[in-house]
mmCIF file of C-alpha atoms in Angstrom:
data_model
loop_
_atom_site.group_PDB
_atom_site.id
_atom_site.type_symbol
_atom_site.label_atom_id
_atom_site.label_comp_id
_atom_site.label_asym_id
_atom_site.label_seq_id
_atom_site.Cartn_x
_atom_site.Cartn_y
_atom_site.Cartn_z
ATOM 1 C CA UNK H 10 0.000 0.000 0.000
ATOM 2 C CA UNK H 11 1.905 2.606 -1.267
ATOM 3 C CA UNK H 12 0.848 6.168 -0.138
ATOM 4 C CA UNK H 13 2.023 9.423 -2.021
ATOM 5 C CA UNK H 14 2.984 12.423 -0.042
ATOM 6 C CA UNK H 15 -0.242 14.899 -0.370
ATOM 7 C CA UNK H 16 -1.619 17.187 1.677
ATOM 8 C CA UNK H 17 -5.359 18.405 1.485
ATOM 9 C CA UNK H 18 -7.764 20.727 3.358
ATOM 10 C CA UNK H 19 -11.225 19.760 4.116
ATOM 11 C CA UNK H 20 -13.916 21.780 6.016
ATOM 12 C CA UNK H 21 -16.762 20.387 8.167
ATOM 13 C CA UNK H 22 -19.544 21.796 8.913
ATOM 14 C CA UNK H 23 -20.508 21.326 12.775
ATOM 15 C CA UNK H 24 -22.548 23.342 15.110
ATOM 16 C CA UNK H 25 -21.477 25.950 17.354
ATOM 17 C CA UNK H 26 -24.257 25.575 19.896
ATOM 18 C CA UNK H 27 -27.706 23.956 19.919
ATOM 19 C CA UNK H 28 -28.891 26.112 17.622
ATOM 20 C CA UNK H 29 -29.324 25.174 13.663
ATOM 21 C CA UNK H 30 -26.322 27.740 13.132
ATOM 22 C CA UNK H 31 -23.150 25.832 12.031
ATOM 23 C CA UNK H 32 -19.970 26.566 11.345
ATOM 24 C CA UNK H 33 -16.889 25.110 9.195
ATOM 25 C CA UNK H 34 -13.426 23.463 10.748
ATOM 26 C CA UNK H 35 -10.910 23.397 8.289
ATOM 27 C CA UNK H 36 -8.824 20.142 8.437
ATOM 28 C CA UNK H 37 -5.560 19.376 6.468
ATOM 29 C CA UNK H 38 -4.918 15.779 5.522
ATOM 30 C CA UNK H 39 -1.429 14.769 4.453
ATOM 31 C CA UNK H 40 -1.478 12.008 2.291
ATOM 32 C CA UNK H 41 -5.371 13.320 1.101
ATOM 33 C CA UNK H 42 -4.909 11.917 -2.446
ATOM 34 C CA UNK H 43 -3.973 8.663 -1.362
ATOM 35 C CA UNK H 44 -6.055 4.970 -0.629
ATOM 36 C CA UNK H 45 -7.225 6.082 3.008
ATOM 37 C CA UNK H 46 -6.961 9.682 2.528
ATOM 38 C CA UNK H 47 -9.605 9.703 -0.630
ATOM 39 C CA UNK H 48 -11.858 7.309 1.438
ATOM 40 C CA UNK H 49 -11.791 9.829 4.318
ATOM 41 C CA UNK H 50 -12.591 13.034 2.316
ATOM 42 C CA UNK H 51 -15.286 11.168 1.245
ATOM 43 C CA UNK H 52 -17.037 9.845 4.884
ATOM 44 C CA UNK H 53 -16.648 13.556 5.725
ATOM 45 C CA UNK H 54 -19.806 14.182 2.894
ATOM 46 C CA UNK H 55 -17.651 17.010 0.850
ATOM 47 C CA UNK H 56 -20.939 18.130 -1.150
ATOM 48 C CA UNK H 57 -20.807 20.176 2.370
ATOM 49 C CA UNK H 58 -17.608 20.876 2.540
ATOM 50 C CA UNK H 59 -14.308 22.565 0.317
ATOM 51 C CA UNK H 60 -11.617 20.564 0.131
ATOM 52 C CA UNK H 61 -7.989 21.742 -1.320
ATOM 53 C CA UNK H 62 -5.354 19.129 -1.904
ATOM 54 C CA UNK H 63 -1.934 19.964 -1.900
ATOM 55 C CA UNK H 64 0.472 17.344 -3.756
ATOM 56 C CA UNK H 65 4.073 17.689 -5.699
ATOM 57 C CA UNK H 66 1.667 17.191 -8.960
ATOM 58 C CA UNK H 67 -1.622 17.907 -9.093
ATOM 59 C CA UNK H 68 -3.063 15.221 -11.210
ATOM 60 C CA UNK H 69 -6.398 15.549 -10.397
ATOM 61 C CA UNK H 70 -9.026 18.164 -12.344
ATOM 62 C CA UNK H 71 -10.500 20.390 -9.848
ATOM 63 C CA UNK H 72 -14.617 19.590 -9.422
ATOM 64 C CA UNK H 73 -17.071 22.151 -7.548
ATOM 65 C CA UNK H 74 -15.666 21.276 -3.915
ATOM 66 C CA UNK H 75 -12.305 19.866 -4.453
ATOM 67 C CA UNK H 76 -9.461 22.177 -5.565
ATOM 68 C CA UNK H 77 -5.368 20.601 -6.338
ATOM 69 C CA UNK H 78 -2.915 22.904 -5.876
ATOM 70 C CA UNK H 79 0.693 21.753 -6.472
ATOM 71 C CA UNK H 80 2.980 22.171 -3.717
ATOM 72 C CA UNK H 81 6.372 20.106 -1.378
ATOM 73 C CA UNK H 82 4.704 18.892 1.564
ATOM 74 C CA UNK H 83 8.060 18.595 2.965
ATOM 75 C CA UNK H 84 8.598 21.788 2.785
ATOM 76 C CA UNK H 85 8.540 22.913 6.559
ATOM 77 C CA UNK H 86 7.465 26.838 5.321
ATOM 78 C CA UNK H 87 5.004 25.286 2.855
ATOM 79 C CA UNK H 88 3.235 22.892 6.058
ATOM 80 C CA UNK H 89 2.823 25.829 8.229
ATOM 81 C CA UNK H 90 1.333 28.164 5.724
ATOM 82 C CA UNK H 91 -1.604 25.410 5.249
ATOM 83 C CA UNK H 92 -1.933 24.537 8.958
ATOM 84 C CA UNK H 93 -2.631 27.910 9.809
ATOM 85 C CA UNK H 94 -6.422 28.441 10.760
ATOM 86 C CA UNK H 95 -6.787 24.501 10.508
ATOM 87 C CA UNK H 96 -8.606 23.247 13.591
ATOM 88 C CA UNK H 97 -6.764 20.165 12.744
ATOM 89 C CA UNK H 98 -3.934 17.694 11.325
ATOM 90 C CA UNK H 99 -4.253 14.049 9.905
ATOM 91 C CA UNK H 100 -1.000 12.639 8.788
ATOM 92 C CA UNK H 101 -1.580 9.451 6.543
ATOM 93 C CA UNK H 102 1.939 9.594 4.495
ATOM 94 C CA UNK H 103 3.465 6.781 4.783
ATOM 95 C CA UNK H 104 6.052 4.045 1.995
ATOM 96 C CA UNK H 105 6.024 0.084 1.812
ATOM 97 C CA UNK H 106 9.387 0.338 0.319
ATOM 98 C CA UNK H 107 12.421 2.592 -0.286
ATOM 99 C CA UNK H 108 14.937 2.756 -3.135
ATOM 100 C CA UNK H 109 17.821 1.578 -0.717
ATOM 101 C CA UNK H 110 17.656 -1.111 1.904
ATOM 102 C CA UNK H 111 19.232 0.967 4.327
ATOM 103 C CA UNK H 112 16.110 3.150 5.757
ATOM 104 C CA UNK H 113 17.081 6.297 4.784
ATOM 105 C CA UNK H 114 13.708 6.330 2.662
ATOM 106 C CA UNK H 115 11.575 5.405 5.296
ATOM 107 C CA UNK H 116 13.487 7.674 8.186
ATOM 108 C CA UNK H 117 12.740 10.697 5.558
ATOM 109 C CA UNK H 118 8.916 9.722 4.528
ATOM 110 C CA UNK H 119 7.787 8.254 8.458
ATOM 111 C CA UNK H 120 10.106 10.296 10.993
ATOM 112 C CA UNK H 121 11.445 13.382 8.917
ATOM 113 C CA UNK H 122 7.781 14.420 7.586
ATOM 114 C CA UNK H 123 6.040 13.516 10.817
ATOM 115 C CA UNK H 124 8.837 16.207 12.556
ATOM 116 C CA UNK H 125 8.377 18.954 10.420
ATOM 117 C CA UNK H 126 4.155 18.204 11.009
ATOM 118 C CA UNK H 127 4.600 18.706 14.624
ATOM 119 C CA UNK H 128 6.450 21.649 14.551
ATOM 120 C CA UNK H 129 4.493 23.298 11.406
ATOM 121 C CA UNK H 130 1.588 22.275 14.269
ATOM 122 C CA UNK H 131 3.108 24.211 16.679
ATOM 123 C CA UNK H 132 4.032 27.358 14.822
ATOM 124 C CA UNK H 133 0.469 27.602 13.485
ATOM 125 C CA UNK H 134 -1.252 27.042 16.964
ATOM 126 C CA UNK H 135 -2.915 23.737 15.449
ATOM 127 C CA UNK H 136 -3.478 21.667 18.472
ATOM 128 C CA UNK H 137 -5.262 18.857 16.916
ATOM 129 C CA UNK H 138 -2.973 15.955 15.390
ATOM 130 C CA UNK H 139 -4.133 12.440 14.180
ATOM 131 C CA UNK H 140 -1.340 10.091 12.790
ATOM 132 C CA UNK H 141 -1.581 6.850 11.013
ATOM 133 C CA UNK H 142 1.217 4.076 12.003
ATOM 134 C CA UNK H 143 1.306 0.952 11.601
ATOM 135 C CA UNK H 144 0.586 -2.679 13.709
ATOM 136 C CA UNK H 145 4.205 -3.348 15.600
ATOM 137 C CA UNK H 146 5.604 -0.139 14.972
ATOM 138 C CA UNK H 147 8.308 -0.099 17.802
ATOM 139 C CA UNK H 148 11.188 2.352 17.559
ATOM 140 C CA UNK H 149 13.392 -0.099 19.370
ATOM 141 C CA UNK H 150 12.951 -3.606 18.899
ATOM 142 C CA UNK H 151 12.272 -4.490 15.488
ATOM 143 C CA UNK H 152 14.658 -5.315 12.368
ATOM 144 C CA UNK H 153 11.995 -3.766 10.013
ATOM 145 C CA UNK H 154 13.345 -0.253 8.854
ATOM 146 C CA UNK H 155 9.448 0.332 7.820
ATOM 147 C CA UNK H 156 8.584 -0.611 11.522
ATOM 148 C CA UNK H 157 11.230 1.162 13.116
ATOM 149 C CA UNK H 158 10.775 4.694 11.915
ATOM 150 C CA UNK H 159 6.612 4.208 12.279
ATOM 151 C CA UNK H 160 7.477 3.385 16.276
ATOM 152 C CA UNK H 161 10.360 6.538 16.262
ATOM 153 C CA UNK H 162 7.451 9.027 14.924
ATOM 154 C CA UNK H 163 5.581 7.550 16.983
ATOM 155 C CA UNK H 164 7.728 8.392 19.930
ATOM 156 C CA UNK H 165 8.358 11.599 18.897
ATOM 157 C CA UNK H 166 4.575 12.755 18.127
ATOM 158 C CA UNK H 167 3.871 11.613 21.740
ATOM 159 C CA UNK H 168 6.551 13.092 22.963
ATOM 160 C CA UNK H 169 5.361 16.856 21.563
ATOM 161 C CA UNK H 170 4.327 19.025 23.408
ATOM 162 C CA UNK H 171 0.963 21.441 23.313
ATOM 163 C CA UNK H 172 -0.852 18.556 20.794
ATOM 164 C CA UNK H 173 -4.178 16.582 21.209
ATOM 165 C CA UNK H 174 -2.603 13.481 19.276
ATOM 166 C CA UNK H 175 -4.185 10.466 18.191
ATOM 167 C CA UNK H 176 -2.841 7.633 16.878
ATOM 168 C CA UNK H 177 -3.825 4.540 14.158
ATOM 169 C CA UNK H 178 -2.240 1.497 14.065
ATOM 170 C CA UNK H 179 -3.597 -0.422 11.327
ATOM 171 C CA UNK H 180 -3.326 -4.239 10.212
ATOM 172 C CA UNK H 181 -3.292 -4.318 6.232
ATOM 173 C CA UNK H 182 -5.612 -2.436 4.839
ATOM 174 C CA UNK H 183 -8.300 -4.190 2.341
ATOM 175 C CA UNK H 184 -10.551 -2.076 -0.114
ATOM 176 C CA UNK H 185 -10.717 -1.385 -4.005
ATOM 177 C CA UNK H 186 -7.697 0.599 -4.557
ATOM 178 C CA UNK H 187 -5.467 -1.215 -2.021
ATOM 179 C CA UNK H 188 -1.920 -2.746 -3.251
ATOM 180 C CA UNK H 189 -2.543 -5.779 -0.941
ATOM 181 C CA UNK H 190 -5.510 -7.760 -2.511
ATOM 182 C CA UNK H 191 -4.554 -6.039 -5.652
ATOM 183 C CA UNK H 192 -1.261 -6.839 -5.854
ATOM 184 C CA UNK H 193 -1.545 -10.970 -4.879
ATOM 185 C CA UNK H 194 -4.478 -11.211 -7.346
ATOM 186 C CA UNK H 195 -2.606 -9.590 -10.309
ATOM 187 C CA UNK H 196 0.302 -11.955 -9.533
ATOM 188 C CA UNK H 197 -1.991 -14.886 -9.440
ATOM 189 C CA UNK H 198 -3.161 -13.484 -12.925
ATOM 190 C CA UNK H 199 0.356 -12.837 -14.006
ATOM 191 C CA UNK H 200 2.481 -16.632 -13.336
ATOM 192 C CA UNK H 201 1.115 -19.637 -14.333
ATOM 193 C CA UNK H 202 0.952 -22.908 -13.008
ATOM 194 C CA UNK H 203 3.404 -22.601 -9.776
ATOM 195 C CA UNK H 204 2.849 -19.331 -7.379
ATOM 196 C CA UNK H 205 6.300 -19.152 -4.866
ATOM 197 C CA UNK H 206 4.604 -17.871 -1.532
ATOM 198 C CA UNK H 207 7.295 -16.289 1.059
ATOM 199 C CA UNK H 208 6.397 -16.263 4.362
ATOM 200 C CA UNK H 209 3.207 -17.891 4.095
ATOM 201 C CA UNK H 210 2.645 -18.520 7.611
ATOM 202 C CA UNK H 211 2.657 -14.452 8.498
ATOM 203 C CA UNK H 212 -0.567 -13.774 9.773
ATOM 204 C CA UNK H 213 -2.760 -10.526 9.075
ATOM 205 C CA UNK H 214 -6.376 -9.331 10.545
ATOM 206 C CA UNK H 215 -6.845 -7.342 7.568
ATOM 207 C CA UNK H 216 -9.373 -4.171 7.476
ATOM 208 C CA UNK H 217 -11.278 -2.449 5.789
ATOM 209 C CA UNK H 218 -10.079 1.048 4.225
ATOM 210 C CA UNK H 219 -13.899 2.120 4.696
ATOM 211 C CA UNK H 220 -13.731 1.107 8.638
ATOM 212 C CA UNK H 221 -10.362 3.186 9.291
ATOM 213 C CA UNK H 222 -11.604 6.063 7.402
ATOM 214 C CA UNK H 223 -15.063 6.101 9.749
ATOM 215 C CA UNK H 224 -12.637 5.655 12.752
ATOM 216 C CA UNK H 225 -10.814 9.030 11.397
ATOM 217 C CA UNK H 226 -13.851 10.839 11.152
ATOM 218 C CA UNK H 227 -15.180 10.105 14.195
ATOM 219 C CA UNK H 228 -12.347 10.719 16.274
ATOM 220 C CA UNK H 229 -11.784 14.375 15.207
ATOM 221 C CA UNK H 230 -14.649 14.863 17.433
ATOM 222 C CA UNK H 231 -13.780 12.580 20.239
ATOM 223 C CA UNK H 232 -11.624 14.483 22.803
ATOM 224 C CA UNK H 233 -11.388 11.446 24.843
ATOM 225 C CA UNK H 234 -9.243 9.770 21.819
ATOM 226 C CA UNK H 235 -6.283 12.048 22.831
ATOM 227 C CA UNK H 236 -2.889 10.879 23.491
ATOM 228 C CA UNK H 237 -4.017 7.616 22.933
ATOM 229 C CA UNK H 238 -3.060 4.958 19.922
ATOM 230 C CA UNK H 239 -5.478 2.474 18.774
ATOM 231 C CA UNK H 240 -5.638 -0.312 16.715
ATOM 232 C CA UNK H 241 -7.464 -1.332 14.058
ATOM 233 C CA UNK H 242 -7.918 -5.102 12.787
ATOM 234 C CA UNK H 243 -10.979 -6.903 10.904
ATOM 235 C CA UNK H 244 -13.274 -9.999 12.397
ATOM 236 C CA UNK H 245 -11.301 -12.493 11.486
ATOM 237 C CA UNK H 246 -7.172 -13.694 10.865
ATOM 238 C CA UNK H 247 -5.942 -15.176 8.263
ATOM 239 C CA UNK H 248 -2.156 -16.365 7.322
ATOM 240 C CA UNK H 249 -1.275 -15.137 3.361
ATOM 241 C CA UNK H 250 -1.415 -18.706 1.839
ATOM 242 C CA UNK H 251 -5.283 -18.575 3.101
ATOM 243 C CA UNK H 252 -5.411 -14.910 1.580
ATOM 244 C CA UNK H 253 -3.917 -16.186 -1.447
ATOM 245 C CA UNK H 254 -5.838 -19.750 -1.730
ATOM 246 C CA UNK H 255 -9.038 -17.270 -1.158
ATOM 247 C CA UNK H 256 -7.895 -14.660 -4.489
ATOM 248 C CA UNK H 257 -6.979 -17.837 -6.104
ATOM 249 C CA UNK H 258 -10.509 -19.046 -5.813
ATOM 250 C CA UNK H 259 -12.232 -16.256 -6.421
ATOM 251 C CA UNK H 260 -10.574 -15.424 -9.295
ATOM 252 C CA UNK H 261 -11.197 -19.383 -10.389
ATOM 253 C CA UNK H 262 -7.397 -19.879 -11.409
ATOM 254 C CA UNK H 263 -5.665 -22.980 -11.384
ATOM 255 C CA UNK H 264 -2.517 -22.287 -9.375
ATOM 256 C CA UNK H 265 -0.742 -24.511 -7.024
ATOM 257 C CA UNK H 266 0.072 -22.213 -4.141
ATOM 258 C CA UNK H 267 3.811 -23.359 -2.911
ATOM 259 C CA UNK H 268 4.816 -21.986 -0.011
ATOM 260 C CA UNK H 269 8.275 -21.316 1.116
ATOM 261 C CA UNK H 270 10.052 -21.738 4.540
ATOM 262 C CA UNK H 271 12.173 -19.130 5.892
ATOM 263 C CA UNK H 272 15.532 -19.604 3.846
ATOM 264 C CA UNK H 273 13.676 -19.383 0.672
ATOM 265 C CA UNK H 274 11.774 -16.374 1.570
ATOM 266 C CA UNK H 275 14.720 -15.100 2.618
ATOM 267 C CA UNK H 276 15.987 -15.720 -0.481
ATOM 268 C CA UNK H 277 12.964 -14.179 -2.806
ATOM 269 C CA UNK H 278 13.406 -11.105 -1.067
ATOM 270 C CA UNK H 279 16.754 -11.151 -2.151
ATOM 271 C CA UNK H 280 16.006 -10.752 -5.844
ATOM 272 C CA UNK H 281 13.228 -9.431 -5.938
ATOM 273 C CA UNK H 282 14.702 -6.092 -4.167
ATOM 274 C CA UNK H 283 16.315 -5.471 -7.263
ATOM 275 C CA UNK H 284 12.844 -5.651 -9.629
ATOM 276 C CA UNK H 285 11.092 -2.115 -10.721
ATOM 277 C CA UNK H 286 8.462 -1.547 -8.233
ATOM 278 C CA UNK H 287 9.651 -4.385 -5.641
ATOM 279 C CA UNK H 288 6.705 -6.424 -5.707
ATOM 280 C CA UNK H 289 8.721 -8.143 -2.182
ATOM 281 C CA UNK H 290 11.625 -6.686 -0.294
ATOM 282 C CA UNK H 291 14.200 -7.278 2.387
ATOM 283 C CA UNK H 292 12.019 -4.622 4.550
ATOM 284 C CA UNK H 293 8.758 -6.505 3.687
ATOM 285 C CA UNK H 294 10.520 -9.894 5.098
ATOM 286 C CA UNK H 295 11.568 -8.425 8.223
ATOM 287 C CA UNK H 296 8.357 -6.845 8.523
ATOM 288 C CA UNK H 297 6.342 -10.453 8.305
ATOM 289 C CA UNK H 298 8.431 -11.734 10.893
ATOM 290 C CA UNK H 299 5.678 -10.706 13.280
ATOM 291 C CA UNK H 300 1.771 -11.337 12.843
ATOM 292 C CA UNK H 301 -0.125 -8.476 12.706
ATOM 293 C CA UNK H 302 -3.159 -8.935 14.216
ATOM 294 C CA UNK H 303 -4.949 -7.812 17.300
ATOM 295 C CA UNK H 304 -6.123 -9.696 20.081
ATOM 296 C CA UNK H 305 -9.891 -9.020 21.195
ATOM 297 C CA UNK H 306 -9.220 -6.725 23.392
ATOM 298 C CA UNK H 307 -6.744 -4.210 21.248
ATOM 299 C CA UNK H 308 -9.358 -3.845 18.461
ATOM 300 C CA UNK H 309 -10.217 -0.843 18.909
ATOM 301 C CA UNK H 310 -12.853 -0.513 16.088
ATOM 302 C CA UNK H 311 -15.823 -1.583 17.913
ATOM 303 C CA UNK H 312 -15.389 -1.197 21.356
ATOM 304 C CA UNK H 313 -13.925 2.685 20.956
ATOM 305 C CA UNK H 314 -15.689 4.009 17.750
ATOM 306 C CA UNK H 315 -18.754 1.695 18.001
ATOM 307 C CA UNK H 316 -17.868 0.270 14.064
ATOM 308 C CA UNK H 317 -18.847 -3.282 13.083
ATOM 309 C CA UNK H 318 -15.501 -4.458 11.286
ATOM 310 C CA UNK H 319 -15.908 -5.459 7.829
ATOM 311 C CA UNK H 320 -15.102 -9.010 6.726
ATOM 312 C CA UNK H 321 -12.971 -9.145 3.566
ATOM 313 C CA UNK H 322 -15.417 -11.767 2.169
ATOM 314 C CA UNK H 323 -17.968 -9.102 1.998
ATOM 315 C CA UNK H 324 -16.014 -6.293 -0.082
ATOM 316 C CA UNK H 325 -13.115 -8.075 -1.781
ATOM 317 C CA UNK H 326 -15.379 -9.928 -4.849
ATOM 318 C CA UNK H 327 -17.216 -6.334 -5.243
ATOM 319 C CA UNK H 328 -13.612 -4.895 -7.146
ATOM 320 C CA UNK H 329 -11.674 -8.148 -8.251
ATOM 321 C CA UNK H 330 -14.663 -9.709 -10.433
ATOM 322 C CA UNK H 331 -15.593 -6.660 -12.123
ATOM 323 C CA UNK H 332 -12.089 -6.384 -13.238
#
């Protein structure tokens, strides 16, 4: 799941008081052209709102309520002009991969960015931060350069000072424009006969894009979600050779599934860090070294934000069979 570095502003309309007068709260949304960011602007109802995304092209044509304005969201100048008068911050950017295995690409995209946010926050006298991470994210423990620098901004956003911060820490994310379901079933479509699995044991609870955006949403207006991190997992767990089996089914191809223990995985990884668009890397190994799922009590989706998660039996066949 690859997401771009964007930025967008969205306003809501809520009320002031009990009255039928409302006003608007302008939010900016890093990462607002992306999987999870589009899915957000659109739980937030824009036919109510004006929404401005910010992105290093703006590849989008402008409609009556969204308007794309090309601009460096790295750019620490560029982040405070935008966060100014902004009632609030969600910070979705986020890479899979970098061009290097030596996590200079994720320290820059995951710890860098999510630095100059808080301080651009700070500056502008925008109090309200929400941050997408990742399941596992430690700063610490973990071999995974992707993992690593999720936990150090982490660390670092909690660490702040003067910010209402809340934090998502998502299993894989399922939904039409995801690069996880995607990905595995145009691979499927892509070898035939024999389908090399690595690290088919590593176990996901994945959710719903539609469920995290909804969780977003409603916590910009839950004051009780500060300075906490929650995570977010569907019903059910699955390892990837059941994900895979299921895509394979679904998709009614005849592939034998043959999955590969540790050395070989290892091994995959290997070469395939080396092919355009690194459909597996050494990160991505180190990163499936640990399940990530949530245990009953750590999904947060129901018992926090009162949403029903959403099986991936129920969306999945929607987008891959009218392909």
């Amino acid at each position: 799941m690859n997401e771009r570095n964007y930025s967008s502003i969205v306003d809501i309309d809520l009320p002031l008081d009990g009255n039928s007068t409302m006003r608007k709260k302008k939010i900016c949304i890093l990462g607002g052209n992306g999987f999870v960011g589009q899915q957000i602007i659109r739980q937030l109802n824009p036919s109510h709102r004006q929404v401005r995304v910010l992105s290093r092209s703006a590849n989008r044509a402008d409609s009556a309520h969204v308007e794309y304005i090309q601009a460096d969201v790295h750019d620490q100048d560029t982040l405070i002009k935008y966060f100014k008068d902004t009632d609030a911050v969600i910070n979705l950017v986020g890479i899979l991969n970098e061009q290097r295995d030596n996590g200079e690409g994720f320290y820059q995209a995951h710890v860098e960015l999510t630095q100059k946010v808080v301080r651009a926050c700070q500056a502008s006298n925008t109090t309200r931060l929400l941050h997408m991470s990742a399941l596992n994210a430690a700063d610490d423990t973990s071999t995974s350069f992707y993992l690593r620098t999720k936990g150090e901004a982490e660390h670092y956003i909690f660490s702040a000072t003067g910010l209402d911060v809340t934090v998502f820490r998502p299993s894989v994310i399922f939904g039409q424009e995801d690069s996880f379901t995607n990905r595995f079933a145009g691979l499927l479509q892509q070898i035939p006969l024999f389908f090399p699995l690595a690290c088919a044991n590593a176990r996901f609870a994945p959710v719903y894009v539609g469920d995290v955006a909804k969780a977003y949403v409603k916590a910009l207006e839950m004051p009780e979600t500060f300075m906490h991190s929650y995570n977010l997992c569907g019903p059910q767990t699955y390892t990837l050779q059941e994900i895979v089996i299921y895509l394979k089914e679904l998709l009614k191809l005849k592939r034998l599934i043959i999955p590969l223990n540790s050395p070989l995985s290892r091994m995959q990884a290997e070469m395939m860090e080396y092919v355009p668009g690194k459909p597996f890397s050494r990160d991505n190994f180190r990163s499936l070294q640990i399940d990530s799922i949530c245990c009953e009590q750590t999904n947060t989706l129901e018992s926090v934000f009162g949403i029903k998660p959403t099986a991936l039996e129920d969306v999945v066949p929607e987008y891959l069979l009218k392909k």
